[in-house]
Amino acid sequence: MRVVAQAVIAALLLALATTQSAAAAGRCGEPPERPWCDTSLAPDARAQLLVDQLTQEEKFSLMAGDDATGVFLAFRDPRAHVGTSLGVERLGIPTLFFTDGPLGVRQGMGTGLPAAMGLAATFDPAVARRYGAVVGNEAKLKGNDVVHAPVVNLMRTPLGGRTFEGYGEDPLLTARIGVGWTQGAQSEGVIANVKHFAANNQEADRFVTNAEVDERTLREMYLPQFEANVKEGRAGTVMCAYNRVNGVPACENGFLLEDVLRDEWGFEGFVLTDYGFAQKSTAGSANNGLELEMPQAGFYSQANLAAAVTSGQVPQAAIDLHVRRILRTMFSFGIFDREAYVNDDAQIDKTGHADVTREIEEAAITLLKNDGVLPLRDGQVKSIAIVGADADGYKRGGGSGQVEPFTFTSPRAGITKRAGEGVEIRYDPGNDPVAAAAAARGADVALVFASDNQTEFADKPCLSLECGNPARGDQDGLIDAVATANPNTVVVLETGGPVLTPWRDRVRAVVEAWYPGAEGGTALARMLFGDVDPGGRLPSTFPRREEDKPLDGNPRQFPGVAENAEYSEGVFVGYRHYDERGLAPAFPSGHGLSYTTFGYRDLRIEPSPAGAVVSAVVTNTGGRAGVETPQLYLGLPEPRGDVPQPPRALKGFTKVALEPGQTRRVRFSLDERALSYYDVAARGWRVAAGCYGVAVGRSSRDLPLQGVLARGGASCSRSPGSGRPPTEQPGGGLPTSGCNARAFSLRLPDPRGRERLVSASVTVNGRRAPVRRRGGRLVARIDLRRVTAARPRVRIVARTSRGRTIRLARTYRRCSVPCKRSATVRVRDPAGQERFVSARVTVNGRRAQSSVSPRGVRARIDLRRVPAGPAKVRIVARTSTGRTVRAQRNLRACGRRRGRV
Ligand code: NOJ
């Protein structure tokens, strides 16, 4: 009996072993009949063996997808793949299945992850790996081989409809997060498809627009993220974009697809098109690096390819090369040597993935402002008003990055659960500000939820909440109404990127939750109640005013004229734009508050032959544990006038969790590339000799540690011009003038560096003012006597030597303003987390009394002792980061009061 049992077990084991070895052989077949199935051969050799066996028709068929409808059906149907490319059964070539990312899998339902901008806000590549792994795992368990993600296009304009799918405005941050995503997804056995290559930065005219971008800008701003994903992330595929780049369609751009991607970066995978309209020709693409047309054959149809080869337009070698690259990639990712992935949602660990989304969102939520109202304290908060329909739903972006979540916890549900039984929760959808205010009145705290609307296919018309999400009505008005009714109002933004926050001074805290993902409600509740420290830091600047944003008012740059978008702003993208123009943002890039505070000291810069190691000591100076994100910025010297450098560029960041009082030295390694600019003439990266400004701190505008790194024998005794702490230059460096003259000359300052103003048109309330060149500078003559308005508006449109257009506006006060006996003068709102620490106020050179609070300087000016006439009030204030803020107000004194007889 025992022997029989043993025999049965042995037979079972043998059967099992046999199935396992067959499974391990995958779909390829047996090496004796199919030599390319020999797994001991290198992918290239296997691919070549197979190419030799293919008929011409089979080769052509491998160069185009075979499913035109999946891309649409996938929004709802779990069986629909976003794309399919049939294999060749005769030779055991597997069919490839594709799906969309990056915020989750778009194929029926999936786990909804926080917006990619939220992931970028974590400033944490390890979190990006976990994120990519969740998406990669679900892509696999839904039967796919390739996932169309990550999106690593830079946020060139905050109006971009797909801002929520990308990682913000800095190429380094985008590269680091993108690489993490790719590595995470590919660790699950699917191929990441990095998209959209390249300079794909707007939805307007998206199938045809031409990105006219100089090579230095392309290399420094728009390509490094792709380069990192190819070289470090080892992404298996790249999606070429809809747009053209310098006149050549991205999907037939030999410079991008062959010279840069293959020859320079060593890409060994394959290139496939964005869907439908990216490919613009047969021969152009076949001869310039495009392997696969998606989602179905058009230019790469049998007929078109056959005609192109027969006529000699496309050499046979090009066809063989493309097919070999596709097969090589499939071999190197093991697709031949495994079974097809099974499409069945039941395999997905939905609860486990939901937990990961919660943790990611906790690391993403960015606390923009907090005057102490947060965290909410258990026991002290007895009632919470939740206002806004977004609190009660699942907020997400639209298009191919849209995910239908398996389940979700709304903010309202998450907060209600976390608050517990003893806390009264009032909810109002916010459709009527009066009703919302009534709900908020008397609650211990009012949480107002506001959102924007982002979707593929359309850019936003403007940055205000109302314009960004008209369906929700006047959200700014709603916030104002609630803030008036409840002094403890907290605004929670669920946006995919920057928005205007005109009410920020009227509310006690501002939280950016992004599109928060499936467990966003739980994460938000935990953050609001202080169970976790808010982990996020801004991956993009929130401007103070609409007109401050990059590319504003310049249609040649965005959305372009006659389908041509000039990238004439060059490298001045994102915070580089605001820094260059001296514009104070509402919330700067890199900014985000913790519930504790951190101190920075002891900057060390240790040069190495290739670069340097920069380190600094960070201390948790507050009373609770927290996570800080120290950031390193460099101000590079300008080697020549035609290589302008921004005041600072992010070159390193890290995360450090510290207990109260705990201290740690954080280190940043700078390699040669970090110090380099792209020298177009020399066709390579070069390190300029000179002084490199080194700045370490907690945001791009809060950099308490400053130093200098000398390169190429430069002598740098003090901080160089670049890399200095930002100085406030309202309106982009124009002097603020006022009622000191009825007519005056306005000297138009050149931008930083060697850029010059070459021409300018100046108007005063619409009337042209004369502009002359004097002493090398443009000077406008402003005559306020001919203007009747009390506050004339001067507008300047200037062209620079680099072809940039600069627009500035300034409001003046006419001299007819009434004289005053006393006045209150204020300077408010330093950048980000900065505080004012001291101030000196003078009236016509004599010291006046003033009071300083962290958020503002207030001076009560007594003009009774000032002789009648102009009274120049000057304020020179110091901030906590060592910055000097200067302001001037021109008043008119009525003169000494005469005694009455
Ligand atoms: C077009 C989008 O640009 C791309 O990102 C997406 O992967 C494809 N459609 C497929 O949905």
mmCIF file with all atom_site columns, C-alpha atoms in Angstrom, residues 71 230 275 328 494 549 584 651 700 808 892:
data_model
loop_
_atom_site.group_PDB
_atom_site.id
_atom_site.type_symbol
_atom_site.label_atom_id
_atom_site.label_alt_id
_atom_site.label_comp_id
_atom_site.label_asym_id
_atom_site.label_entity_id
_atom_site.label_seq_id
_atom_site.pdbx_PDB_ins_code
_atom_site.Cartn_x
_atom_site.Cartn_y
_atom_site.Cartn_z
_atom_site.occupancy
_atom_site.B_iso_or_equiv
_atom_site.pdbx_formal_charge
_atom_site.auth_seq_id
_atom_site.auth_comp_id
_atom_site.auth_asym_id
_atom_site.auth_atom_id
_atom_site.pdbx_PDB_model_num
ATOM 1  C CA . VAL A 1 71  ? -7.932 52.047  -26.762 1.00 0.00 ? 71  VAL A CA 1
ATOM 2  C CA . VAL A 1 230 ? 16.833 54.720  -20.807 1.00 0.00 ? 230 VAL A CA 1
ATOM 3  C CA . TYR A 1 275 ? -1.859 56.514  -30.964 1.00 0.00 ? 275 TYR A CA 1
ATOM 4  C CA . ARG A 1 328 ? 15.361 41.504  -29.235 1.00 0.00 ? 328 ARG A CA 1
ATOM 5  C CA . GLU A 1 494 ? -7.378 68.547  -5.044  1.00 0.00 ? 494 GLU A CA 1
ATOM 6  C CA . LYS A 1 549 ? 3.227  82.318  -14.886 1.00 0.00 ? 549 LYS A CA 1
ATOM 7  C CA . ALA A 1 584 ? 7.741  86.238  -5.785  1.00 0.00 ? 584 ALA A CA 1
ATOM 8  C CA . LYS A 1 651 ? 20.924 69.435  -8.351  1.00 0.00 ? 651 LYS A CA 1
ATOM 9  C CA . SER A 1 700 ? 13.921 76.980  -4.037  1.00 0.00 ? 700 SER A CA 1
ATOM 10 C CA . LEU A 1 808 ? 5.703  93.963  -17.291 1.00 0.00 ? 808 LEU A CA 1
ATOM 11 C CA . ARG A 1 892 ? 2.582  113.482 0.326   1.00 0.00 ? 892 ARG A CA 1
#
